[in-house]
Tab-separated table of C-alpha atoms in Angstrom:
chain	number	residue	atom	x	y	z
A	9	UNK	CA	-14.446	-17.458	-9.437
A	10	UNK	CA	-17.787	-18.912	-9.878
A	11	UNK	CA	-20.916	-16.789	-11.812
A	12	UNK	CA	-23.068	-19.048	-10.216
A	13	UNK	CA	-23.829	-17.157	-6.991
A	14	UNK	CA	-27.344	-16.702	-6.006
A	15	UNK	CA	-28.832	-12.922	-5.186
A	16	UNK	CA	-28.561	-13.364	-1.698
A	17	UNK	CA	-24.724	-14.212	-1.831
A	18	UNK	CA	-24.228	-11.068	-4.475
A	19	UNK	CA	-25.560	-9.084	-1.758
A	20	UNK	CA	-23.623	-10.181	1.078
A	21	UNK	CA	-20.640	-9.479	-1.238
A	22	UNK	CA	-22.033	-6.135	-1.982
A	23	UNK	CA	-22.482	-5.373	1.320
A	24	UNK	CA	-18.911	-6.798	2.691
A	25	UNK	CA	-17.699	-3.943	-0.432
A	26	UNK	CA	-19.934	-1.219	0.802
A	27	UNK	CA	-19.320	-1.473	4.167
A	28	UNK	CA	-15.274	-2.217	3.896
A	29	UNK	CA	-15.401	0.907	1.837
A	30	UNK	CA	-17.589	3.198	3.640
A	31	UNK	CA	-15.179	2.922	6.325
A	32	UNK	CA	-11.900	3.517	4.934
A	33	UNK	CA	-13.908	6.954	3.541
A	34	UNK	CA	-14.865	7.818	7.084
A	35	UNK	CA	-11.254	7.142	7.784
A	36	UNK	CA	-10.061	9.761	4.861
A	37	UNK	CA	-12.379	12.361	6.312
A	38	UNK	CA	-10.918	11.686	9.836
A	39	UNK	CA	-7.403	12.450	8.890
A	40	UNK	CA	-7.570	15.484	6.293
A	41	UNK	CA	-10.346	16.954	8.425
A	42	UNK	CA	-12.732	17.583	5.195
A	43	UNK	CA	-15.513	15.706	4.010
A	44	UNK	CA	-15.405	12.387	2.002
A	45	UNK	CA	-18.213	9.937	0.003
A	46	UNK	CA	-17.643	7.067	-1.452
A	47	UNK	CA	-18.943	6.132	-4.812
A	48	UNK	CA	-21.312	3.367	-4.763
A	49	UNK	CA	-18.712	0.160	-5.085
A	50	UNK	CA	-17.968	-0.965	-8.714
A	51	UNK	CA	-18.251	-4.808	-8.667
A	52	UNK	CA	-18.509	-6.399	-11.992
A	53	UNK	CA	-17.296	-9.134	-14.095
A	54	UNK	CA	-14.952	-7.766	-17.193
A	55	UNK	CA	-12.541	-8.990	-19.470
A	56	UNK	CA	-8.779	-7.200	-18.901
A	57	UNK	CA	-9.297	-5.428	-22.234
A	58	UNK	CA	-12.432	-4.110	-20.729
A	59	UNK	CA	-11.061	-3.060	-17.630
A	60	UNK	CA	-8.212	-1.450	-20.067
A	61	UNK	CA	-10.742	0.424	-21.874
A	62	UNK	CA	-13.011	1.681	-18.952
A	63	UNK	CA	-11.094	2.541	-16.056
A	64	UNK	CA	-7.532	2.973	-16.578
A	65	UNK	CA	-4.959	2.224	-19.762
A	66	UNK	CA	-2.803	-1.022	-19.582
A	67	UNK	CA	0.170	1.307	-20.139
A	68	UNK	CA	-0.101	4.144	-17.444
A	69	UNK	CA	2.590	3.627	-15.287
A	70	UNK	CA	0.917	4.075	-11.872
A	71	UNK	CA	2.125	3.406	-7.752
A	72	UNK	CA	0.277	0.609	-6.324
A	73	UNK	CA	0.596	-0.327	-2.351
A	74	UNK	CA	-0.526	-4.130	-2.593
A	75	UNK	CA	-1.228	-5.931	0.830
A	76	UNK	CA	-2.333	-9.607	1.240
A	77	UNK	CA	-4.744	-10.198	3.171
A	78	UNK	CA	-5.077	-13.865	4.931
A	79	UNK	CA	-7.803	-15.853	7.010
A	80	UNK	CA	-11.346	-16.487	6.125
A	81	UNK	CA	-11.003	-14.429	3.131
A	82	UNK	CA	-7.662	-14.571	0.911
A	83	UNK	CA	-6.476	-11.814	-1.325
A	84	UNK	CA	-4.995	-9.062	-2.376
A	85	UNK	CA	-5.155	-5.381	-2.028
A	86	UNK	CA	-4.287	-2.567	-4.043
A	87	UNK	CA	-4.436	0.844	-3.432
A	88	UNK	CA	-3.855	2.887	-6.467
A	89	UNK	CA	-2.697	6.848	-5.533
A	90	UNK	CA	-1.977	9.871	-7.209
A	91	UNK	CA	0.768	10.585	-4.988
A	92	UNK	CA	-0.062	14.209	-5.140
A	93	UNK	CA	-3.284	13.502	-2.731
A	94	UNK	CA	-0.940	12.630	0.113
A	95	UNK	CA	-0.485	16.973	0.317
A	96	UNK	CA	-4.202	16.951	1.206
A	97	UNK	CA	-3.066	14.594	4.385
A	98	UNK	CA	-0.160	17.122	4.875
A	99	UNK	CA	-1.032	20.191	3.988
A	100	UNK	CA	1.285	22.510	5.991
A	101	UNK	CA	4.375	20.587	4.194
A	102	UNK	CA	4.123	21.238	0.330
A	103	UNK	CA	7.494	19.893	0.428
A	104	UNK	CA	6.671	16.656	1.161
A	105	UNK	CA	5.658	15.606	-2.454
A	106	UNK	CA	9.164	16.838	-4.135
A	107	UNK	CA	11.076	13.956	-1.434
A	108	UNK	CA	10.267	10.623	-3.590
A	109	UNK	CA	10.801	8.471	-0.010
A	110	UNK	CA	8.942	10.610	1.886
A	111	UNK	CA	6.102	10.150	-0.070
A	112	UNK	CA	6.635	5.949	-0.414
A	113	UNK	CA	6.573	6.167	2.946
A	114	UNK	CA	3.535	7.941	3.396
A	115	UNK	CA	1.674	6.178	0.526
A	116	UNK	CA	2.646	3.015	2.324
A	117	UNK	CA	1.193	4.151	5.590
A	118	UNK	CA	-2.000	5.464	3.600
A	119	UNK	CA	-2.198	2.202	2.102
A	120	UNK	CA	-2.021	0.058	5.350
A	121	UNK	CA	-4.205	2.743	7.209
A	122	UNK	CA	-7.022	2.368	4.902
A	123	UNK	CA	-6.890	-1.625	4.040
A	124	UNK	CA	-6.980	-2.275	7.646
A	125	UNK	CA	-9.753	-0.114	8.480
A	126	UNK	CA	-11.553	-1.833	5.192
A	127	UNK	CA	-10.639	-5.001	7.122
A	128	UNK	CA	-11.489	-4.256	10.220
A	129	UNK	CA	-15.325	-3.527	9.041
A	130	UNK	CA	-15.597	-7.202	7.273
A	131	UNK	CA	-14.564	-8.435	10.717
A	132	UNK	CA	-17.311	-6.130	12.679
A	133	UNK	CA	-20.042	-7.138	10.420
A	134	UNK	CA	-19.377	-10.780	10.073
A	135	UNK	CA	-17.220	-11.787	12.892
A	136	UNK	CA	-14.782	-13.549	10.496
A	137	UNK	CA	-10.685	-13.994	11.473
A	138	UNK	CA	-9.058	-11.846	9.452
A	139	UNK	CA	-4.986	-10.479	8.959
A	140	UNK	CA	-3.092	-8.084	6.692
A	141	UNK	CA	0.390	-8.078	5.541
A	142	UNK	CA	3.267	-5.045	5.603
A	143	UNK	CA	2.731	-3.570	2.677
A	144	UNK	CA	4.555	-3.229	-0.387
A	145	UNK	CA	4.975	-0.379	-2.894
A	146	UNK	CA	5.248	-1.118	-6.712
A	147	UNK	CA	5.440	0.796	-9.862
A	148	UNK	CA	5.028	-0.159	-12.852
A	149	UNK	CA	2.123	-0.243	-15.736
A	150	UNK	CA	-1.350	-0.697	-14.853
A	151	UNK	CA	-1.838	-3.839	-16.683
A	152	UNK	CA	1.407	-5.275	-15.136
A	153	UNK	CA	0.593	-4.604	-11.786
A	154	UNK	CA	-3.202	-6.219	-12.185
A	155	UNK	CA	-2.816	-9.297	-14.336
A	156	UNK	CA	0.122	-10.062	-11.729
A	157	UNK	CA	-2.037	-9.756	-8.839
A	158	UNK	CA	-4.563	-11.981	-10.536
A	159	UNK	CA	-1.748	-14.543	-11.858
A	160	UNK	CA	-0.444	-14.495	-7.880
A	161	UNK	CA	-3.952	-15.296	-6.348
A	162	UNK	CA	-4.365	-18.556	-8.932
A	163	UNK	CA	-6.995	-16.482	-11.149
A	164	UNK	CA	-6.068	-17.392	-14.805
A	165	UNK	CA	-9.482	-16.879	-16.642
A	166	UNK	CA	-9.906	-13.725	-19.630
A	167	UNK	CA	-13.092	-12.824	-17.306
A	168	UNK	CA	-12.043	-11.262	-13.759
A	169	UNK	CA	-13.908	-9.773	-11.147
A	170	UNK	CA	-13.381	-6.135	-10.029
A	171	UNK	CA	-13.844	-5.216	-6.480
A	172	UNK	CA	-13.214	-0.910	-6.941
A	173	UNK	CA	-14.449	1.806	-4.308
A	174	UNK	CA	-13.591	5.068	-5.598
A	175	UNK	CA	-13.696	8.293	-3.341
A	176	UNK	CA	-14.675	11.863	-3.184
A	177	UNK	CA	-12.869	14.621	-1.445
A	178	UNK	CA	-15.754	17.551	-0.662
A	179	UNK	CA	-16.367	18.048	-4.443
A	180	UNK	CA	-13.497	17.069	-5.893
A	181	UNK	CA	-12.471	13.519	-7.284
A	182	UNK	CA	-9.705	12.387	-5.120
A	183	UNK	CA	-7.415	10.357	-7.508
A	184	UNK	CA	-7.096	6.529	-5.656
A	185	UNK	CA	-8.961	3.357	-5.890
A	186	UNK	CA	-9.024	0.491	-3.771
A	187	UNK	CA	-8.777	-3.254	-5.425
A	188	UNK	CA	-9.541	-6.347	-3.948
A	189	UNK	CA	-8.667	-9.111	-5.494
A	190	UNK	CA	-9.733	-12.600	-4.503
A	191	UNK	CA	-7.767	-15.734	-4.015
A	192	UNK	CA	-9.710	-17.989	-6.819
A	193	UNK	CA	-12.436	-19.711	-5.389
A	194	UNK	CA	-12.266	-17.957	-1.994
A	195	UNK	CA	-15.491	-16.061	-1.889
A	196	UNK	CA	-17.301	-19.566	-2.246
A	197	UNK	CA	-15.222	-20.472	0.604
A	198	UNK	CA	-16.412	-17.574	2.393
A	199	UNK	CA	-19.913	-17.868	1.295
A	200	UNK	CA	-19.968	-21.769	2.807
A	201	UNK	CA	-18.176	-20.430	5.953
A	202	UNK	CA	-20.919	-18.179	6.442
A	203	UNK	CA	-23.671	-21.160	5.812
A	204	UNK	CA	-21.925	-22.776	8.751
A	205	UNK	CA	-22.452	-20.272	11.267
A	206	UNK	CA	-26.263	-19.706	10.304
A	207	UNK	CA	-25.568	-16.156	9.024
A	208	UNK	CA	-26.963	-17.158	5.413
């Protein structure tokens, strides 16, 4: 993906982030009934050993729901979860977390919950055609699962973007974060799709 985007593109990115996330945290609060914020978005430019280094080890093995996501923008979702958080959307069954396909199920659900409602608010705000897939659980290593969804979307460069919303449960971290990761050379796409309509 390009570096050479002007500041008014970076800020319709931004805000495609912002608002994509500040929905899926309204959604959060909906379901467990408690309040939720959302950190502001992390969007940046880092090499993988960077990433590595600042937000998660290449070797914590880690569940990842990845969806695609198809139309005027092209990608990839992942929703990393501490699949003990899915209690806080079931609290009355404290069972739920000792039945391993219960709680695929449920992170799967989560997952496709959460990217649609992200998806959803990027097709409010700038009336764009958008579709998700069925989503897909994986486990495996941290750096496994992201350098694959980078190799998958035709992104082979040592410097990647990072699309992260992270979110807070009342006062108290709550242990996902949301990836997008672009099809290479899609958000120019985007960017001249949105020239043709007038909207930049």
């Amino acid at each position: 993906m390009s570096n050479n985007f002007t500041a008014v593109e970076v800020d319709i990115i931004k805000e495609m982030i912002n608002i994509g996330g500040g929905n899926v945290a309204t959604s959060i609060s909906k379901m467990i009934g408690k309040k939720v914020h959302m950190n502001l978005p992390i969007i940046t430019q880092l090499t993988y050993n960077q990433i590595f280094e600042t937000m998660m080890p290449a070797e914590e093995v880690v569940k990842a729901v990845q969806l695609e996501v198809d139309g005027a923008i092209k990608g990839q979702f992942l929703l990393l979860v501490d699949e003990k958080n899915i209690i806080q959307f079931s609290p009355e069954d404290r069972q739920l977390i000792q039945n391993e396909e219960l709680v695929n199920s449920a992170l799967c659900e989560l997952a496709n919950i959460l990217v649609n409602q992200f998806i959803q608010a990027i097709v409010s705000l700038f009336d764009v055609p958008l579709m998700t897939s069925v989503p897909y659980l994986a486990e495996d290593m941290f750096g496994s699962l992201l350098s694959s969804a980078y190799l998958e979307e035709f992104q082979f460069d040592d410097q990647v973007w990072i699309f992260k919303n992270e979110y807070w449960v009342e006062n108290e971290k709550w242990d996902s974060s949301l990836y997008f990761v672009p099809q290479d050379g899609i958000l120019e796409s985007f960017l001249e799709y949105m020239r043709e309509k007038g909207e930049i």
